[in-house]
């Protein structure tokens, strides 16, 4: 009878997510992962198969968590208010591994290499844009955004703004705070 693993797989994925998010794919060595996850090489490979497989799971976890935040906010305070609140949360969150988006960092790091993880990241960015478009469409249906506005175009612009904001937050938190306020204020002008 095989021995049951003595680790919590979900906890390992969460911890690996933070390492990958901060250091990137190439910047994270197997030794980094073994040390952070407190796993020996054999246990690591038995649990995840490869660094790429673990990275893919960590990236999926990151994407799910960020989408859940948006969806929860939209249910609690409405779609437009959720879209306005998110830029402020990006710059005010101190407990994240990095302010920059793990999905976009992955895409930028690995797309030139034709890496499968870059394709996964590109698909996640498309899904995130779709989530934003849905929220803009809901706000439009509620009369908070003018009918002449294209929710898909608004979503592309919003995603671009958030990605830029995340880079600015890494570089200059004070500037990022002002930009977050501007992004939220611009959303009020969409009627």
PDB file of N, CA, C and O in Angstrom, residues 82-134:
ATOM      1  N   UNK A  82     -17.151  47.827  -8.316  1.00  0.00           N
ATOM      2  CA  UNK A  82     -16.054  46.856  -8.244  1.00  0.00           C
ATOM      3  C   UNK A  82     -14.920  47.264  -9.173  1.00  0.00           C
ATOM      4  O   UNK A  82     -13.743  47.203  -8.796  1.00  0.00           O
ATOM      5  N   UNK A  83     -15.271  47.690 -10.376  1.00  0.00           N
ATOM      6  CA  UNK A  83     -14.253  48.146 -11.326  1.00  0.00           C
ATOM      7  C   UNK A  83     -13.520  49.380 -10.791  1.00  0.00           C
ATOM      8  O   UNK A  83     -12.324  49.548 -11.019  1.00  0.00           O
ATOM      9  N   UNK A  84     -14.226  50.237 -10.086  1.00  0.00           N
ATOM     10  CA  UNK A  84     -13.610  51.439  -9.514  1.00  0.00           C
ATOM     11  C   UNK A  84     -12.749  51.099  -8.290  1.00  0.00           C
ATOM     12  O   UNK A  84     -11.735  51.743  -8.042  1.00  0.00           O
ATOM     13  N   UNK A  85     -13.150  50.111  -7.539  1.00  0.00           N
ATOM     14  CA  UNK A  85     -12.451  49.735  -6.303  1.00  0.00           C
ATOM     15  C   UNK A  85     -11.143  48.997  -6.566  1.00  0.00           C
ATOM     16  O   UNK A  85     -10.171  49.145  -5.820  1.00  0.00           O
ATOM     17  N   UNK A  86     -11.102  48.206  -7.618  1.00  0.00           N
ATOM     18  CA  UNK A  86      -9.943  47.338  -7.835  1.00  0.00           C
ATOM     19  C   UNK A  86      -8.631  48.097  -7.986  1.00  0.00           C
ATOM     20  O   UNK A  86      -7.616  47.677  -7.394  1.00  0.00           O
ATOM     21  N   UNK A  87      -8.555  49.195  -8.721  1.00  0.00           N
ATOM     22  CA  UNK A  87      -7.271  49.916  -8.809  1.00  0.00           C
ATOM     23  C   UNK A  87      -6.757  50.354  -7.433  1.00  0.00           C
ATOM     24  O   UNK A  87      -5.560  50.272  -7.160  1.00  0.00           O
ATOM     25  N   UNK A  88      -7.663  50.776  -6.565  1.00  0.00           N
ATOM     26  CA  UNK A  88      -7.257  51.193  -5.223  1.00  0.00           C
ATOM     27  C   UNK A  88      -6.709  50.011  -4.440  1.00  0.00           C
ATOM     28  O   UNK A  88      -5.729  50.135  -3.712  1.00  0.00           O
ATOM     29  N   UNK A  89      -7.325  48.862  -4.591  1.00  0.00           N
ATOM     30  CA  UNK A  89      -6.856  47.663  -3.881  1.00  0.00           C
ATOM     31  C   UNK A  89      -5.488  47.214  -4.362  1.00  0.00           C
ATOM     32  O   UNK A  89      -4.686  46.718  -3.577  1.00  0.00           O
ATOM     33  N   UNK A  90      -5.237  47.376  -5.637  1.00  0.00           N
ATOM     34  CA  UNK A  90      -3.936  46.976  -6.184  1.00  0.00           C
ATOM     35  C   UNK A  90      -2.814  47.738  -5.493  1.00  0.00           C
ATOM     36  O   UNK A  90      -1.803  47.157  -5.102  1.00  0.00           O
ATOM     37  N   UNK A  91      -2.980  49.032  -5.339  1.00  0.00           N
ATOM     38  CA  UNK A  91      -1.891  49.825  -4.769  1.00  0.00           C
ATOM     39  C   UNK A  91      -1.847  49.763  -3.248  1.00  0.00           C
ATOM     40  O   UNK A  91      -0.814  50.044  -2.650  1.00  0.00           O
ATOM     41  N   UNK A  92      -2.941  49.374  -2.614  1.00  0.00           N
ATOM     42  CA  UNK A  92      -2.981  49.342  -1.146  1.00  0.00           C
ATOM     43  C   UNK A  92      -2.650  47.982  -0.561  1.00  0.00           C
ATOM     44  O   UNK A  92      -2.463  47.872   0.646  1.00  0.00           O
ATOM     45  N   UNK A  93      -2.579  46.953  -1.359  1.00  0.00           N
ATOM     46  CA  UNK A  93      -2.329  45.610  -0.851  1.00  0.00           C
ATOM     47  C   UNK A  93      -0.846  45.443  -0.568  1.00  0.00           C
ATOM     48  O   UNK A  93      -0.015  45.556  -1.464  1.00  0.00           O
ATOM     49  N   UNK A  94      -0.540  45.182   0.683  1.00  0.00           N
ATOM     50  CA  UNK A  94       0.857  44.994   1.081  1.00  0.00           C
ATOM     51  C   UNK A  94       1.239  43.539   1.252  1.00  0.00           C
ATOM     52  O   UNK A  94       2.408  43.222   1.390  1.00  0.00           O
ATOM     53  N   UNK A  95       0.264  42.640   1.270  1.00  0.00           N
ATOM     54  CA  UNK A  95       0.568  41.246   1.568  1.00  0.00           C
ATOM     55  C   UNK A  95       0.812  40.391   0.325  1.00  0.00           C
ATOM     56  O   UNK A  95       0.980  39.190   0.419  1.00  0.00           O
ATOM     57  N   UNK A  96       0.843  41.001  -0.847  1.00  0.00           N
ATOM     58  CA  UNK A  96       1.069  40.215  -2.058  1.00  0.00           C
ATOM     59  C   UNK A  96       2.563  40.025  -2.288  1.00  0.00           C
ATOM     60  O   UNK A  96       3.391  40.792  -1.817  1.00  0.00           O
ATOM     61  N   UNK A  97       2.900  38.985  -3.021  1.00  0.00           N
ATOM     62  CA  UNK A  97       4.298  38.695  -3.320  1.00  0.00           C
ATOM     63  C   UNK A  97       4.891  39.768  -4.231  1.00  0.00           C
ATOM     64  O   UNK A  97       6.085  40.034  -4.191  1.00  0.00           O
ATOM     65  N   UNK A  98       4.043  40.377  -5.037  1.00  0.00           N
ATOM     66  CA  UNK A  98       4.479  41.393  -5.986  1.00  0.00           C
ATOM     67  C   UNK A  98       3.260  42.222  -6.366  1.00  0.00           C
ATOM     68  O   UNK A  98       2.138  41.739  -6.319  1.00  0.00           O
ATOM     69  N   UNK A  99       3.461  43.464  -6.727  1.00  0.00           N
ATOM     70  CA  UNK A  99       2.343  44.278  -7.208  1.00  0.00           C
ATOM     71  C   UNK A  99       2.040  43.940  -8.678  1.00  0.00           C
ATOM     72  O   UNK A  99       0.905  44.019  -9.109  1.00  0.00           O
ATOM     73  N   UNK A 100       3.077  43.593  -9.433  1.00  0.00           N
ATOM     74  CA  UNK A 100       2.886  43.291 -10.853  1.00  0.00           C
ATOM     75  C   UNK A 100       2.061  42.014 -11.013  1.00  0.00           C
ATOM     76  O   UNK A 100       2.080  41.125 -10.170  1.00  0.00           O
ATOM     77  N   UNK A 101       1.332  41.929 -12.102  1.00  0.00           N
ATOM     78  CA  UNK A 101       0.453  40.797 -12.377  1.00  0.00           C
ATOM     79  C   UNK A 101       1.278  39.567 -12.770  1.00  0.00           C
ATOM     80  O   UNK A 101       2.081  39.619 -13.704  1.00  0.00           O
ATOM     81  N   UNK A 102       1.063  38.464 -12.078  1.00  0.00           N
ATOM     82  CA  UNK A 102       1.797  37.233 -12.363  1.00  0.00           C
ATOM     83  C   UNK A 102       1.499  36.720 -13.771  1.00  0.00           C
ATOM     84  O   UNK A 102       2.389  36.188 -14.455  1.00  0.00           O
ATOM     85  N   UNK A 103       0.269  36.900 -14.214  1.00  0.00           N
ATOM     86  CA  UNK A 103      -0.106  36.412 -15.547  1.00  0.00           C
ATOM     87  C   UNK A 103       0.653  37.178 -16.624  1.00  0.00           C
ATOM     88  O   UNK A 103       1.237  36.583 -17.526  1.00  0.00           O
ATOM     89  N   UNK A 104       0.641  38.505 -16.528  1.00  0.00           N
ATOM     90  CA  UNK A 104       1.331  39.294 -17.553  1.00  0.00           C
ATOM     91  C   UNK A 104       2.843  39.105 -17.465  1.00  0.00           C
ATOM     92  O   UNK A 104       3.525  39.066 -18.494  1.00  0.00           O
ATOM     93  N   UNK A 105       3.380  38.969 -16.235  1.00  0.00           N
ATOM     94  CA  UNK A 105       4.813  38.704 -16.091  1.00  0.00           C
ATOM     95  C   UNK A 105       5.187  37.395 -16.785  1.00  0.00           C
ATOM     96  O   UNK A 105       6.215  37.314 -17.461  1.00  0.00           O
ATOM     97  N   UNK A 106       4.353  36.385 -16.626  1.00  0.00           N
ATOM     98  CA  UNK A 106       4.602  35.090 -17.255  1.00  0.00           C
ATOM     99  C   UNK A 106       4.579  35.222 -18.774  1.00  0.00           C
ATOM    100  O   UNK A 106       5.473  34.720 -19.471  1.00  0.00           O
ATOM    101  N   UNK A 107       3.558  35.905 -19.276  1.00  0.00           N
ATOM    102  CA  UNK A 107       3.446  36.065 -20.722  1.00  0.00           C
ATOM    103  C   UNK A 107       4.674  36.789 -21.283  1.00  0.00           C
ATOM    104  O   UNK A 107       5.270  36.345 -22.265  1.00  0.00           O
ATOM    105  N   UNK A 108       5.056  37.881 -20.650  1.00  0.00           N
ATOM    106  CA  UNK A 108       6.194  38.658 -21.139  1.00  0.00           C
ATOM    107  C   UNK A 108       7.502  37.879 -21.050  1.00  0.00           C
ATOM    108  O   UNK A 108       8.335  37.953 -21.953  1.00  0.00           O
ATOM    109  N   UNK A 109       7.665  37.121 -19.988  1.00  0.00           N
ATOM    110  CA  UNK A 109       8.907  36.375 -19.804  1.00  0.00           C
ATOM    111  C   UNK A 109       9.044  35.209 -20.781  1.00  0.00           C
ATOM    112  O   UNK A 109      10.135  34.937 -21.285  1.00  0.00           O
ATOM    113  N   UNK A 110       7.941  34.527 -21.073  1.00  0.00           N
ATOM    114  CA  UNK A 110       8.044  33.256 -21.789  1.00  0.00           C
ATOM    115  C   UNK A 110       7.506  33.252 -23.221  1.00  0.00           C
ATOM    116  O   UNK A 110       7.694  32.274 -23.941  1.00  0.00           O
ATOM    117  N   UNK A 111       6.846  34.316 -23.651  1.00  0.00           N
ATOM    118  CA  UNK A 111       6.234  34.288 -24.987  1.00  0.00           C
ATOM    119  C   UNK A 111       7.256  34.221 -26.112  1.00  0.00           C
ATOM    120  O   UNK A 111       7.038  33.534 -27.104  1.00  0.00           O
ATOM    121  N   UNK A 112       8.375  34.878 -25.955  1.00  0.00           N
ATOM    122  CA  UNK A 112       9.391  34.851 -27.024  1.00  0.00           C
ATOM    123  C   UNK A 112      10.018  33.461 -27.174  1.00  0.00           C
ATOM    124  O   UNK A 112      10.571  33.146 -28.222  1.00  0.00           O
ATOM    125  N   UNK A 113       9.917  32.672 -26.137  1.00  0.00           N
ATOM    126  CA  UNK A 113      10.465  31.313 -26.180  1.00  0.00           C
ATOM    127  C   UNK A 113       9.453  30.306 -26.712  1.00  0.00           C
ATOM    128  O   UNK A 113       9.774  29.133 -26.875  1.00  0.00           O
ATOM    129  N   UNK A 114       8.236  30.741 -26.952  1.00  0.00           N
ATOM    130  CA  UNK A 114       7.197  29.840 -27.416  1.00  0.00           C
ATOM    131  C   UNK A 114       6.814  28.810 -26.362  1.00  0.00           C
ATOM    132  O   UNK A 114       6.369  27.707 -26.684  1.00  0.00           O
ATOM    133  N   UNK A 115       6.968  29.172 -25.118  1.00  0.00           N
ATOM    134  CA  UNK A 115       6.707  28.267 -23.995  1.00  0.00           C
ATOM    135  C   UNK A 115       5.206  28.063 -23.802  1.00  0.00           C
ATOM    136  O   UNK A 115       4.417  29.000 -23.949  1.00  0.00           O
ATOM    137  N   UNK A 116       4.809  26.845 -23.464  1.00  0.00           N
ATOM    138  CA  UNK A 116       3.394  26.536 -23.226  1.00  0.00           C
ATOM    139  C   UNK A 116       2.791  27.390 -22.117  1.00  0.00           C
ATOM    140  O   UNK A 116       1.605  27.726 -22.157  1.00  0.00           O
ATOM    141  N   UNK A 117       3.591  27.751 -21.115  1.00  0.00           N
ATOM    142  CA  UNK A 117       3.078  28.589 -20.031  1.00  0.00           C
ATOM    143  C   UNK A 117       2.705  29.983 -20.527  1.00  0.00           C
ATOM    144  O   UNK A 117       1.792  30.609 -19.991  1.00  0.00           O
ATOM    145  N   UNK A 118       3.374  30.461 -21.562  1.00  0.00           N
ATOM    146  CA  UNK A 118       3.007  31.752 -22.153  1.00  0.00           C
ATOM    147  C   UNK A 118       1.637  31.652 -22.812  1.00  0.00           C
ATOM    148  O   UNK A 118       0.823  32.583 -22.714  1.00  0.00           O
ATOM    149  N   UNK A 119       1.364  30.526 -23.458  1.00  0.00           N
ATOM    150  CA  UNK A 119       0.044  30.316 -24.058  1.00  0.00           C
ATOM    151  C   UNK A 119      -1.031  30.269 -22.980  1.00  0.00           C
ATOM    152  O   UNK A 119      -2.116  30.825 -23.142  1.00  0.00           O
ATOM    153  N   UNK A 120      -0.724  29.594 -21.878  1.00  0.00           N
ATOM    154  CA  UNK A 120      -1.664  29.531 -20.752  1.00  0.00           C
ATOM    155  C   UNK A 120      -1.926  30.939 -20.210  1.00  0.00           C
ATOM    156  O   UNK A 120      -3.076  31.312 -19.944  1.00  0.00           O
ATOM    157  N   UNK A 121      -0.872  31.733 -20.077  1.00  0.00           N
ATOM    158  CA  UNK A 121      -1.021  33.102 -19.575  1.00  0.00           C
ATOM    159  C   UNK A 121      -1.832  33.956 -20.549  1.00  0.00           C
ATOM    160  O   UNK A 121      -2.690  34.744 -20.122  1.00  0.00           O
ATOM    161  N   UNK A 122      -1.589  33.808 -21.845  1.00  0.00           N
ATOM    162  CA  UNK A 122      -2.342  34.584 -22.839  1.00  0.00           C
ATOM    163  C   UNK A 122      -3.830  34.270 -22.756  1.00  0.00           C
ATOM    164  O   UNK A 122      -4.678  35.169 -22.830  1.00  0.00           O
ATOM    165  N   UNK A 123      -4.154  32.989 -22.583  1.00  0.00           N
ATOM    166  CA  UNK A 123      -5.559  32.601 -22.452  1.00  0.00           C
ATOM    167  C   UNK A 123      -6.166  33.184 -21.176  1.00  0.00           C
ATOM    168  O   UNK A 123      -7.317  33.631 -21.171  1.00  0.00           O
ATOM    169  N   UNK A 124      -5.412  33.205 -20.112  1.00  0.00           N
ATOM    170  CA  UNK A 124      -5.903  33.786 -18.855  1.00  0.00           C
ATOM    171  C   UNK A 124      -6.145  35.284 -19.003  1.00  0.00           C
ATOM    172  O   UNK A 124      -7.122  35.817 -18.463  1.00  0.00           O
ATOM    173  N   UNK A 125      -5.272  35.966 -19.734  1.00  0.00           N
ATOM    174  CA  UNK A 125      -5.478  37.399 -19.971  1.00  0.00           C
ATOM    175  C   UNK A 125      -6.750  37.628 -20.782  1.00  0.00           C
ATOM    176  O   UNK A 125      -7.508  38.568 -20.521  1.00  0.00           O
ATOM    177  N   UNK A 126      -7.008  36.755 -21.762  1.00  0.00           N
ATOM    178  CA  UNK A 126      -8.243  36.865 -22.552  1.00  0.00           C
ATOM    179  C   UNK A 126      -9.473  36.653 -21.662  1.00  0.00           C
ATOM    180  O   UNK A 126     -10.469  37.375 -21.761  1.00  0.00           O
ATOM    181  N   UNK A 127      -9.395  35.666 -20.772  1.00  0.00           N
ATOM    182  CA  UNK A 127     -10.521  35.406 -19.871  1.00  0.00           C
ATOM    183  C   UNK A 127     -10.742  36.576 -18.914  1.00  0.00           C
ATOM    184  O   UNK A 127     -11.881  36.944 -18.625  1.00  0.00           O
ATOM    185  N   UNK A 128      -9.666  37.136 -18.432  1.00  0.00           N
ATOM    186  CA  UNK A 128      -9.774  38.281 -17.514  1.00  0.00           C
ATOM    187  C   UNK A 128     -10.409  39.462 -18.249  1.00  0.00           C
ATOM    188  O   UNK A 128     -11.278  40.144 -17.703  1.00  0.00           O
ATOM    189  N   UNK A 129     -10.013  39.679 -19.481  1.00  0.00           N
ATOM    190  CA  UNK A 129     -10.626  40.740 -20.285  1.00  0.00           C
ATOM    191  C   UNK A 129     -12.118  40.468 -20.466  1.00  0.00           C
ATOM    192  O   UNK A 129     -12.938  41.389 -20.398  1.00  0.00           O
ATOM    193  N   UNK A 130     -12.475  39.211 -20.666  1.00  0.00           N
ATOM    194  CA  UNK A 130     -13.884  38.843 -20.779  1.00  0.00           C
ATOM    195  C   UNK A 130     -14.652  39.126 -19.501  1.00  0.00           C
ATOM    196  O   UNK A 130     -15.800  39.581 -19.536  1.00  0.00           O
ATOM    197  N   UNK A 131     -14.036  38.852 -18.356  1.00  0.00           N
ATOM    198  CA  UNK A 131     -14.658  39.177 -17.070  1.00  0.00           C
ATOM    199  C   UNK A 131     -14.911  40.675 -16.961  1.00  0.00           C
ATOM    200  O   UNK A 131     -16.000  41.107 -16.566  1.00  0.00           O
ATOM    201  N   UNK A 132     -13.922  41.468 -17.340  1.00  0.00           N
ATOM    202  CA  UNK A 132     -14.091  42.921 -17.292  1.00  0.00           C
ATOM    203  C   UNK A 132     -15.206  43.359 -18.238  1.00  0.00           C
ATOM    204  O   UNK A 132     -16.021  44.218 -17.894  1.00  0.00           O
ATOM    205  N   UNK A 133     -15.246  42.781 -19.436  1.00  0.00           N
ATOM    206  CA  UNK A 133     -16.293  43.136 -20.399  1.00  0.00           C
ATOM    207  C   UNK A 133     -17.670  42.812 -19.832  1.00  0.00           C
ATOM    208  O   UNK A 133     -18.614  43.601 -19.993  1.00  0.00           O
ATOM    209  N   UNK A 134     -17.798  41.667 -19.165  1.00  0.00           N
ATOM    210  CA  UNK A 134     -19.078  41.306 -18.537  1.00  0.00           C
ATOM    211  C   UNK A 134     -19.481  42.332 -17.477  1.00  0.00           C
ATOM    212  O   UNK A 134     -20.649  42.727 -17.397  1.00  0.00           O
TER     213      UNK A 134
END
